[in-house]
Tab-separated table of N, CA and C in Angstrom:
chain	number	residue	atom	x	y	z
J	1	UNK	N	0.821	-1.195	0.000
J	1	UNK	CA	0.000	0.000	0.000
J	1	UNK	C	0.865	1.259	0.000
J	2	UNK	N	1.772	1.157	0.958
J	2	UNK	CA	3.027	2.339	0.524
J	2	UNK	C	3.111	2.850	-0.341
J	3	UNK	N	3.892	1.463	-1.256
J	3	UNK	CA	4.447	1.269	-2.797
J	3	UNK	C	3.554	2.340	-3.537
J	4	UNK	N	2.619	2.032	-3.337
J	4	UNK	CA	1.008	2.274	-4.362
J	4	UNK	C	0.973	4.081	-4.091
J	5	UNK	N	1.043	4.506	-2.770
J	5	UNK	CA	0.864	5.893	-2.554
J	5	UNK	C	2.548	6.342	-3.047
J	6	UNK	N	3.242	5.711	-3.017
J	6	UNK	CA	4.355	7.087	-3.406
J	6	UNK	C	4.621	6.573	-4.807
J	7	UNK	N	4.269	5.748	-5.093
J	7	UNK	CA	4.151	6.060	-6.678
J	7	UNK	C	3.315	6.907	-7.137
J	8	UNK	N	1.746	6.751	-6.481
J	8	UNK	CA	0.509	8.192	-6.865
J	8	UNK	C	1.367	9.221	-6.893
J	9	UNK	N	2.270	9.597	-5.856
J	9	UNK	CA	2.753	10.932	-5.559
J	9	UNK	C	3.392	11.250	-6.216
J	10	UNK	N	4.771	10.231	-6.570
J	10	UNK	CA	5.659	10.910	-7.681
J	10	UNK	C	4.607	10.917	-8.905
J	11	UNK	N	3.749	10.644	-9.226
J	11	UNK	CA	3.005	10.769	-10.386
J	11	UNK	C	2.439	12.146	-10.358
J	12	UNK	N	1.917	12.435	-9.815
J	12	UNK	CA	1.533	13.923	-9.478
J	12	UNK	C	2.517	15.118	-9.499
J	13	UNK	N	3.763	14.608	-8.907
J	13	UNK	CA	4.586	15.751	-9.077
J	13	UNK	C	5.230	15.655	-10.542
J	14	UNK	N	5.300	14.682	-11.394
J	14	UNK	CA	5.566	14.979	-12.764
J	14	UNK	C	4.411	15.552	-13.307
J	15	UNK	N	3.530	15.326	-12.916
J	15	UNK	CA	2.185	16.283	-13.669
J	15	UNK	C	2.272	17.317	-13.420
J	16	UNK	N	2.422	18.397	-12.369
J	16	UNK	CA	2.702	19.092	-11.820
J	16	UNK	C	3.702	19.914	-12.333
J	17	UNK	N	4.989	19.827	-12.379
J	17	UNK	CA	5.930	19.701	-13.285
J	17	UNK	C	5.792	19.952	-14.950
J	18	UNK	N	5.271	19.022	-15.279
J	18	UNK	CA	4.894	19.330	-17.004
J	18	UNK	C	3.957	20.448	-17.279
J	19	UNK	N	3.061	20.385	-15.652
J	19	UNK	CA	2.032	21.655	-16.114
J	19	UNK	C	2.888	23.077	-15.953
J	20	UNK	N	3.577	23.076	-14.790
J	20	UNK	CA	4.245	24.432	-15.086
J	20	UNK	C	5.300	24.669	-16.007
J	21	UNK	N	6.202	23.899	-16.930
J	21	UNK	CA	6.917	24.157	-17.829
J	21	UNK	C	5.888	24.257	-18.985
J	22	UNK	N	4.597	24.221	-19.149
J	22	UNK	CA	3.869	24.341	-20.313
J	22	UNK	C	3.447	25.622	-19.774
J	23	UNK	N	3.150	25.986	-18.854
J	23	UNK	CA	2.867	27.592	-18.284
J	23	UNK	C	3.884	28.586	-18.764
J	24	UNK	N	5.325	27.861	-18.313
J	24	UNK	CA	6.431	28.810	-18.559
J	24	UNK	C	6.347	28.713	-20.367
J	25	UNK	N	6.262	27.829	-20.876
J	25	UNK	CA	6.505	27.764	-22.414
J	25	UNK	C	5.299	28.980	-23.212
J	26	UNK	N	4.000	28.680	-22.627
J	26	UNK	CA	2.898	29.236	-23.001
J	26	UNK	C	3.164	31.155	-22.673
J	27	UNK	N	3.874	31.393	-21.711
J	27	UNK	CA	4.243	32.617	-21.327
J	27	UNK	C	5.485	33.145	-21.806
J	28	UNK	N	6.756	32.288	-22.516
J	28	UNK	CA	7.599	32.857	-23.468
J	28	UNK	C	6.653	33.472	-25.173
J	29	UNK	N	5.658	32.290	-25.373
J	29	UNK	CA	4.908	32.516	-26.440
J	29	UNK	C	4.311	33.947	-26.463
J	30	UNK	N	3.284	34.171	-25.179
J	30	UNK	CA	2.977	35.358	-25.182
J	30	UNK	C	3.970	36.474	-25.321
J	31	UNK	N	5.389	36.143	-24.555
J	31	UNK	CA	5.905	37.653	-24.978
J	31	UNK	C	6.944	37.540	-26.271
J	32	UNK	N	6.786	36.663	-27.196
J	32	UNK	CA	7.285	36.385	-28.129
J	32	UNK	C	6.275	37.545	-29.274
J	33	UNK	N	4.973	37.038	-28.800
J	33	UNK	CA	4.166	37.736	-30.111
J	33	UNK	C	4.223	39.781	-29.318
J	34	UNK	N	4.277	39.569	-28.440
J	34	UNK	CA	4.041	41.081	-27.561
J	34	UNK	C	5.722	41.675	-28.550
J	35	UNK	N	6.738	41.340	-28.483
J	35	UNK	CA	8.012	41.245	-29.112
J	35	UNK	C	7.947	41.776	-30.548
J	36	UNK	N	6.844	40.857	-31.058
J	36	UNK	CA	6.854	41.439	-32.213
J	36	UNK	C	6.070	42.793	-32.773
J	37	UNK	N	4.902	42.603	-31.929
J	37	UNK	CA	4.059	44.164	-32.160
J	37	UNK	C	5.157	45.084	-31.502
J	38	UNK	N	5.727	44.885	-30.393
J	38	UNK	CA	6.980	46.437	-30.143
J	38	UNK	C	8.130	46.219	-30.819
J	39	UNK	N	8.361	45.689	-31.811
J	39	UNK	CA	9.772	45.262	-32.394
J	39	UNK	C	10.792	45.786	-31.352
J	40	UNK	N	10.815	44.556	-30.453
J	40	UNK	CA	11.535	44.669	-29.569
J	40	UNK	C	12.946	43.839	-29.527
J	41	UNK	N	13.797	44.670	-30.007
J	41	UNK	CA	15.524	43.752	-30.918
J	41	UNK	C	16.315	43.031	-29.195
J	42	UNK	N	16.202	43.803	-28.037
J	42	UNK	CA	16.420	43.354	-26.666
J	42	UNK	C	15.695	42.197	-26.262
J	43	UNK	N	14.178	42.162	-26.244
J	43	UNK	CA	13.274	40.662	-26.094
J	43	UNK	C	13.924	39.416	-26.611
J	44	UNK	N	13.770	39.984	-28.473
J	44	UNK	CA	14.485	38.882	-29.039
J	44	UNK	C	15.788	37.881	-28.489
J	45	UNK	N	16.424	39.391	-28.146
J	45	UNK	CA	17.709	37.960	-27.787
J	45	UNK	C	17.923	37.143	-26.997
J	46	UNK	N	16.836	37.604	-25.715
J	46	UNK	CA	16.451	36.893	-24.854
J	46	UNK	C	15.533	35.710	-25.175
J	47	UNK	N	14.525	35.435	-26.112
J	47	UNK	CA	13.819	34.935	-26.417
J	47	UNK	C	13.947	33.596	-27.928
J	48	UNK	N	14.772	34.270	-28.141
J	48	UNK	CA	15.492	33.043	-29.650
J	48	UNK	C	16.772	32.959	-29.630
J	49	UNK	N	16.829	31.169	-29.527
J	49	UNK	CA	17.910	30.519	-29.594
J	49	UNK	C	18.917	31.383	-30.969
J	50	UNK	N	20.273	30.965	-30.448
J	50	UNK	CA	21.275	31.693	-31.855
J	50	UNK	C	21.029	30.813	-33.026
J	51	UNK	N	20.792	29.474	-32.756
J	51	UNK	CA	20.509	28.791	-34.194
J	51	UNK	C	18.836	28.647	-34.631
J	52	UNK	N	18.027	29.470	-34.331
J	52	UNK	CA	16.923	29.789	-35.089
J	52	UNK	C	16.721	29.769	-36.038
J	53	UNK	N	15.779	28.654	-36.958
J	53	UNK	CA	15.246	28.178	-37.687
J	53	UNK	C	13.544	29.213	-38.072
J	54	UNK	N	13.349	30.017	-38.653
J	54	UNK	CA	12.251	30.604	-38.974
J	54	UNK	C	11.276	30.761	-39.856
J	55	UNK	N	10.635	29.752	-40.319
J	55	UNK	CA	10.282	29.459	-41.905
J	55	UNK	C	8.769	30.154	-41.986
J	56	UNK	N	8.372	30.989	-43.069
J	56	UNK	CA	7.670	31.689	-43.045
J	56	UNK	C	6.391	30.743	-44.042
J	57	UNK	N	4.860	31.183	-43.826
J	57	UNK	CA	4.391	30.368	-44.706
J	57	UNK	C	4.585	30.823	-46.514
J	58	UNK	N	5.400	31.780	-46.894
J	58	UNK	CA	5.590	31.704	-48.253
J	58	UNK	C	7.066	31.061	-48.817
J	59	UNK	N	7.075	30.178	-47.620
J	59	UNK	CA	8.623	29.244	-47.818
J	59	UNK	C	9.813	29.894	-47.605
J	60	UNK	N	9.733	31.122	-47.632
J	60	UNK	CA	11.216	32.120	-46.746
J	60	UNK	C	11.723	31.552	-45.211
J	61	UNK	N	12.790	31.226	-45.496
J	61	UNK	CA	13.411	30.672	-44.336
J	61	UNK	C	14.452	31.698	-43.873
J	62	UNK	N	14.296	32.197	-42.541
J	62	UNK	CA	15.627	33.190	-41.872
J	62	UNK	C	16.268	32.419	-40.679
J	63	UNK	N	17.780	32.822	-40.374
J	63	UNK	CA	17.756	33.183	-39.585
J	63	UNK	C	17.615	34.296	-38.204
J	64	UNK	N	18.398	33.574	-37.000
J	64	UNK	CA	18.335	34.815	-36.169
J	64	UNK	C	18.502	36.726	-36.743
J	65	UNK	N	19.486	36.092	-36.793
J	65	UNK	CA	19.328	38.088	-37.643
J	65	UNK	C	18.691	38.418	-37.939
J	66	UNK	N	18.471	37.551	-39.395
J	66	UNK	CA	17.448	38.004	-40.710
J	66	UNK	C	16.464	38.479	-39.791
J	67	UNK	N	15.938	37.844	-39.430
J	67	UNK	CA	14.392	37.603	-38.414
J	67	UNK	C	14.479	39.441	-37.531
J	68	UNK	N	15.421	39.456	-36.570
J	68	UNK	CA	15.277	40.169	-36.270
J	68	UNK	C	15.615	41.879	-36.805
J	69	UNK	N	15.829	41.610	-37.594
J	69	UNK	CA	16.148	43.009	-38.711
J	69	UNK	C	14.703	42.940	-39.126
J	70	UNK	N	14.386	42.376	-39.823
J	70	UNK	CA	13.213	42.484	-40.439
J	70	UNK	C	12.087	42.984	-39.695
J	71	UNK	N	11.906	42.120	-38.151
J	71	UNK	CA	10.934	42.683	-37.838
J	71	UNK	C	10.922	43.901	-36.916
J	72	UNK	N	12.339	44.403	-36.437
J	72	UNK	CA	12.624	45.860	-36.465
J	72	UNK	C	12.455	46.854	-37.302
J	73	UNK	N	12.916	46.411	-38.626
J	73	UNK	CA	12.884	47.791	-39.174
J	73	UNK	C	11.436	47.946	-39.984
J	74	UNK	N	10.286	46.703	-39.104
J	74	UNK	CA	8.914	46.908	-39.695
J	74	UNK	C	8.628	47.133	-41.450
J	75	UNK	N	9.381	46.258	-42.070
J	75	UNK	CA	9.335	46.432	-43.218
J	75	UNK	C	9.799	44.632	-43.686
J	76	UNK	N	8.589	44.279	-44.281
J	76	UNK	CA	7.954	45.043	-45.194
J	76	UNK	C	6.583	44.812	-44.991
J	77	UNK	N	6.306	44.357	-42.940
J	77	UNK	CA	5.146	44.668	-42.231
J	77	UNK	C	4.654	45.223	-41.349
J	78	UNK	N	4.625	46.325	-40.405
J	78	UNK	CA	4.236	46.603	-39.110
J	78	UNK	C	3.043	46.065	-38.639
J	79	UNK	N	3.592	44.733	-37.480
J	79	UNK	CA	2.484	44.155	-36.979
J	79	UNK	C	1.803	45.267	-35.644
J	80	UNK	N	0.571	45.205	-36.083
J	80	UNK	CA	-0.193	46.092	-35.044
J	80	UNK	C	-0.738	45.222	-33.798
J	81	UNK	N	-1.362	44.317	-34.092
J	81	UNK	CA	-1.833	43.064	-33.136
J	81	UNK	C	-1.460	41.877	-33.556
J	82	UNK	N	-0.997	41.050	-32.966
J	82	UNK	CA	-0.750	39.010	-32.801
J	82	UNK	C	-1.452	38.949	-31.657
J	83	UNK	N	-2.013	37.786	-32.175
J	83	UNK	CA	-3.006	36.517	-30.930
J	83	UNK	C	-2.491	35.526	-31.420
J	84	UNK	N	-2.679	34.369	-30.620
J	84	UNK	CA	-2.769	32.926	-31.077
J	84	UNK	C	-4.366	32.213	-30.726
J	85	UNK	N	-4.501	31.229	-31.380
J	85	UNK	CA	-5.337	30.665	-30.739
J	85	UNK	C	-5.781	29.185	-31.021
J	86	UNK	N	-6.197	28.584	-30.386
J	86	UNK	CA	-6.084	27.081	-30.511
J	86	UNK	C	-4.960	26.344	-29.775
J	87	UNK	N	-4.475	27.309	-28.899
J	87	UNK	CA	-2.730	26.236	-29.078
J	87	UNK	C	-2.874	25.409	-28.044
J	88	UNK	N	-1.787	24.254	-28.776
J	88	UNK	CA	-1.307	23.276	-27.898
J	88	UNK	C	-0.287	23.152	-27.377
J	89	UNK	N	0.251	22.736	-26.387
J	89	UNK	CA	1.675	22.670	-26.080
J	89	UNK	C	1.923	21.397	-25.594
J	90	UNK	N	3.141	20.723	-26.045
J	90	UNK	CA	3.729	19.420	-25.349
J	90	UNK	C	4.723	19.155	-25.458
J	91	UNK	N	5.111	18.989	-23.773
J	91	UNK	CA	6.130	19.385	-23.469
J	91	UNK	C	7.236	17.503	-23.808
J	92	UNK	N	8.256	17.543	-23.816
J	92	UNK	CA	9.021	16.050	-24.098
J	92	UNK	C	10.778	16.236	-24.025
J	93	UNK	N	10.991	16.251	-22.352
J	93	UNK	CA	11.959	16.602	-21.578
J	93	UNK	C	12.796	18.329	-21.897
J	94	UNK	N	13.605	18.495	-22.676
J	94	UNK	CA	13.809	19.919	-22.642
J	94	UNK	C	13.666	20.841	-23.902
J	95	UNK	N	12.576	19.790	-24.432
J	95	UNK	CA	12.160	20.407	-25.810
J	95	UNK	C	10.488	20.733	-25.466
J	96	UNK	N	9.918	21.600	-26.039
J	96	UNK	CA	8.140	22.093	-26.492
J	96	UNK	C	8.151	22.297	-27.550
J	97	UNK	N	6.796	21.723	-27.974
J	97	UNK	CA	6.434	21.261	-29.167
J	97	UNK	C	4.625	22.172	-28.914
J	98	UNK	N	5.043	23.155	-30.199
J	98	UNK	CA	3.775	24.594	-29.727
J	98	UNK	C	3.053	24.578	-31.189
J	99	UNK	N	1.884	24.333	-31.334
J	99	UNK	CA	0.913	24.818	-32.139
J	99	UNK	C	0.309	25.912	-32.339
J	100	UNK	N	-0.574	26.140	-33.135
J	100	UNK	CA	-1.657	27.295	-32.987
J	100	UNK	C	-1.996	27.942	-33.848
J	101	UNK	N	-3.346	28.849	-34.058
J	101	UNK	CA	-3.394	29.679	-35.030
J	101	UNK	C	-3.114	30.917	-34.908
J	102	UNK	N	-1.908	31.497	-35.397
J	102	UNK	CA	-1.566	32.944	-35.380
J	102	UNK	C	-2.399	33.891	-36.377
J	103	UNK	N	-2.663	34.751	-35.058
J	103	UNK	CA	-3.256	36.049	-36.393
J	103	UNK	C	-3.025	37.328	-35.898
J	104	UNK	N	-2.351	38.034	-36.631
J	104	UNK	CA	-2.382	39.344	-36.880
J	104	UNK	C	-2.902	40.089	-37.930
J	105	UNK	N	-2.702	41.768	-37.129
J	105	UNK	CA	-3.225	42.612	-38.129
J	105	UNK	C	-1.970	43.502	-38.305
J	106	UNK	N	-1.335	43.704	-39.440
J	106	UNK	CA	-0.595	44.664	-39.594
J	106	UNK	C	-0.695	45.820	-40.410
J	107	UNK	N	0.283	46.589	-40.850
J	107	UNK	CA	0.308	47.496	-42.089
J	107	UNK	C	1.653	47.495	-43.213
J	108	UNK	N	1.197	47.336	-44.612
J	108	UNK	CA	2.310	46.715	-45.711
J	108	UNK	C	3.488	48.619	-45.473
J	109	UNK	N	4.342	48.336	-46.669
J	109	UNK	CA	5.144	49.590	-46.365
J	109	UNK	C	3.924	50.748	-47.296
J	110	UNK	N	2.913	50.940	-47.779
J	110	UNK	CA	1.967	51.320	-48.753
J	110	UNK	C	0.975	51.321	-47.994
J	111	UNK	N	1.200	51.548	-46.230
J	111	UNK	CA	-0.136	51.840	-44.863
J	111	UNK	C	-1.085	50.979	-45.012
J	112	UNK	N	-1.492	50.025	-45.696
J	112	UNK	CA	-2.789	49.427	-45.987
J	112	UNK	C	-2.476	48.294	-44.915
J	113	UNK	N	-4.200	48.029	-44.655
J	113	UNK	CA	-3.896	47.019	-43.578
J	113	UNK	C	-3.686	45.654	-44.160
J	114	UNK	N	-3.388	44.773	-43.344
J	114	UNK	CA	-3.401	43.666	-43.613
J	114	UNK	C	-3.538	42.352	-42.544
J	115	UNK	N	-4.645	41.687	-42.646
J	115	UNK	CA	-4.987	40.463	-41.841
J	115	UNK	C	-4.479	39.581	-42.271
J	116	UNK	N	-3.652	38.534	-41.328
J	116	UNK	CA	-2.625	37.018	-41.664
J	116	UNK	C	-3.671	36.321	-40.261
J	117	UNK	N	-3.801	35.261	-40.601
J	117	UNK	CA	-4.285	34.443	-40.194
J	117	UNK	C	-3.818	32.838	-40.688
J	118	UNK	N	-2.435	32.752	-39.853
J	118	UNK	CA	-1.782	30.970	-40.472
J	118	UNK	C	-2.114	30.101	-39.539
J	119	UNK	N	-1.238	28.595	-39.886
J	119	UNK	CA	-0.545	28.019	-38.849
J	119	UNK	C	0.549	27.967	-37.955
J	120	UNK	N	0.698	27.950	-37.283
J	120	UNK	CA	2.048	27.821	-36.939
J	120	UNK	C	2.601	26.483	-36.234
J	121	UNK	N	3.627	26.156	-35.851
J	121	UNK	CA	4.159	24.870	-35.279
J	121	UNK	C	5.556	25.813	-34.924
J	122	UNK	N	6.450	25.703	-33.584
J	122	UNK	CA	7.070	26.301	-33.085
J	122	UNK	C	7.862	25.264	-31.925
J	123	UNK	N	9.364	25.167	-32.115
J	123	UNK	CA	9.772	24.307	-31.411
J	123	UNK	C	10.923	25.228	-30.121
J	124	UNK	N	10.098	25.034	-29.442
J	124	UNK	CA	11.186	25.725	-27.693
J	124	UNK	C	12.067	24.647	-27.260
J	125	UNK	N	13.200	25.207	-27.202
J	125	UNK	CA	14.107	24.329	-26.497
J	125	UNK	C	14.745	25.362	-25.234
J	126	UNK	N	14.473	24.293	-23.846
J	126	UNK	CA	14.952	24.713	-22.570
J	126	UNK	C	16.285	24.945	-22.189
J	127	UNK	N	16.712	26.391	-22.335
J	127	UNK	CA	18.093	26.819	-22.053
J	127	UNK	C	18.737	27.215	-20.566
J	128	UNK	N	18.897	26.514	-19.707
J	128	UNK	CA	18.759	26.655	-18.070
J	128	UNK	C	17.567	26.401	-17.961
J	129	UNK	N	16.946	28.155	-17.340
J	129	UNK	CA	15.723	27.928	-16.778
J	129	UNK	C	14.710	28.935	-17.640
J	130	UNK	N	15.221	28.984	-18.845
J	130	UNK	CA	14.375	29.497	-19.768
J	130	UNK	C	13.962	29.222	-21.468
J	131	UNK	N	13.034	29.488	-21.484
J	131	UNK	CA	12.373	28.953	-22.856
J	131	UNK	C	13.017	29.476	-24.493
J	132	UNK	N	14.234	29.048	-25.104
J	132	UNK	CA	14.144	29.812	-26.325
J	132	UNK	C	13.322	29.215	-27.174
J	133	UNK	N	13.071	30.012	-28.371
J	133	UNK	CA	12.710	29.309	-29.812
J	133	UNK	C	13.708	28.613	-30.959
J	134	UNK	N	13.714	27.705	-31.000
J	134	UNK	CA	14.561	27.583	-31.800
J	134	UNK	C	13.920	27.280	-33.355
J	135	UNK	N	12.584	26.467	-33.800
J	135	UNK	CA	12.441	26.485	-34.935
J	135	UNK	C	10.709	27.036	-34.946
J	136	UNK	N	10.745	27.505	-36.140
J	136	UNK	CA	9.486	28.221	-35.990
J	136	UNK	C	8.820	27.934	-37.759
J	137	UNK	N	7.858	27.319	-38.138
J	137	UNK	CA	6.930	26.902	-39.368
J	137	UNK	C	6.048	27.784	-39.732
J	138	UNK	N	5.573	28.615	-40.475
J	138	UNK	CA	4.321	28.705	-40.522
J	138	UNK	C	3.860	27.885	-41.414
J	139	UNK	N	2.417	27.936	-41.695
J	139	UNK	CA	1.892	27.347	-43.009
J	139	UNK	C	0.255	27.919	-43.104
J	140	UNK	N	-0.346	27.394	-44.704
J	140	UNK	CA	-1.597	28.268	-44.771
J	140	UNK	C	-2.620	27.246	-44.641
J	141	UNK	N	-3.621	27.698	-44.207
J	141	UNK	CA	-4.843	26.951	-43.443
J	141	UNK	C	-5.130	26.479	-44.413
J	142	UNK	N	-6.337	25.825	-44.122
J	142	UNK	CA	-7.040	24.972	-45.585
J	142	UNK	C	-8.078	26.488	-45.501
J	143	UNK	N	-8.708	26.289	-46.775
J	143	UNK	CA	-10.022	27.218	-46.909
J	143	UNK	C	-10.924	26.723	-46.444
């Protein structure tokens, strides 16, 4: 009967466990997209691994730099709002494995707005005690 309760227990504290590294993962996400509406070049480096993988859904692949130049110098989008929604997260020792539907609203370099609404798939890998990104997918929904 022992046996039986401290096995329940350690079972619980890995649940426990997975739930708050999906908290912490789910809360790099949020200030990942917050990052990008302030093109924030300081967040970033805190926030993406140096070997960042960034594949866009029109098949443009960057890296770290690329990535972050681009979405500093807001060209050739200024995102006004990102949400996600739908997402999943699962976690599988010091890697997360992140879904979801991203959507923003931005403006092209020609002020006009513009609504994106993809997929995404986004892979975090645990650096100490914090979440980078290291590969990031988009892709386009079905109609």
């Amino acid at each position: 009967m022992k046996i039986l309760v401290l096995i329940s227990f350690f079972n619980l504290l890995g649940f426990y466990a997975a739930f708050d590294e999906s908290e912490k993962v789910a809360k790099a996400v949020q200030e990942f997209t917050k990052a990008v509406v302030d093109a924030d070049e300081s967040k970033f480096s805190t926030l993406l691994s140096d070997n960042l993988v960034f594949g866009h859904s029109n098949g443009n692949v960057q890296d770290k730099k690329a990535f972050i130049a681009e979405i500093i110098s807001r060209n050739p989008l200024d995102y006004l709002t990102v949400e996600v929604e739908n997402q999943k997260i699962t976690i599988s020792g010091n890697v997360a494995v992140v879904t979801h539907i991203y959507v923003a609203t931005a403006e092209n370099n020609a002020k006009e707005k513009v609504n994106i609404r993809i997929g995404n798939m986004m892979i975090w890998e645990k650096d100490k005690s914090n979440w980078k990104l290291l590969a990031r997918q988009a892709y386009r929904l079905p109609q």
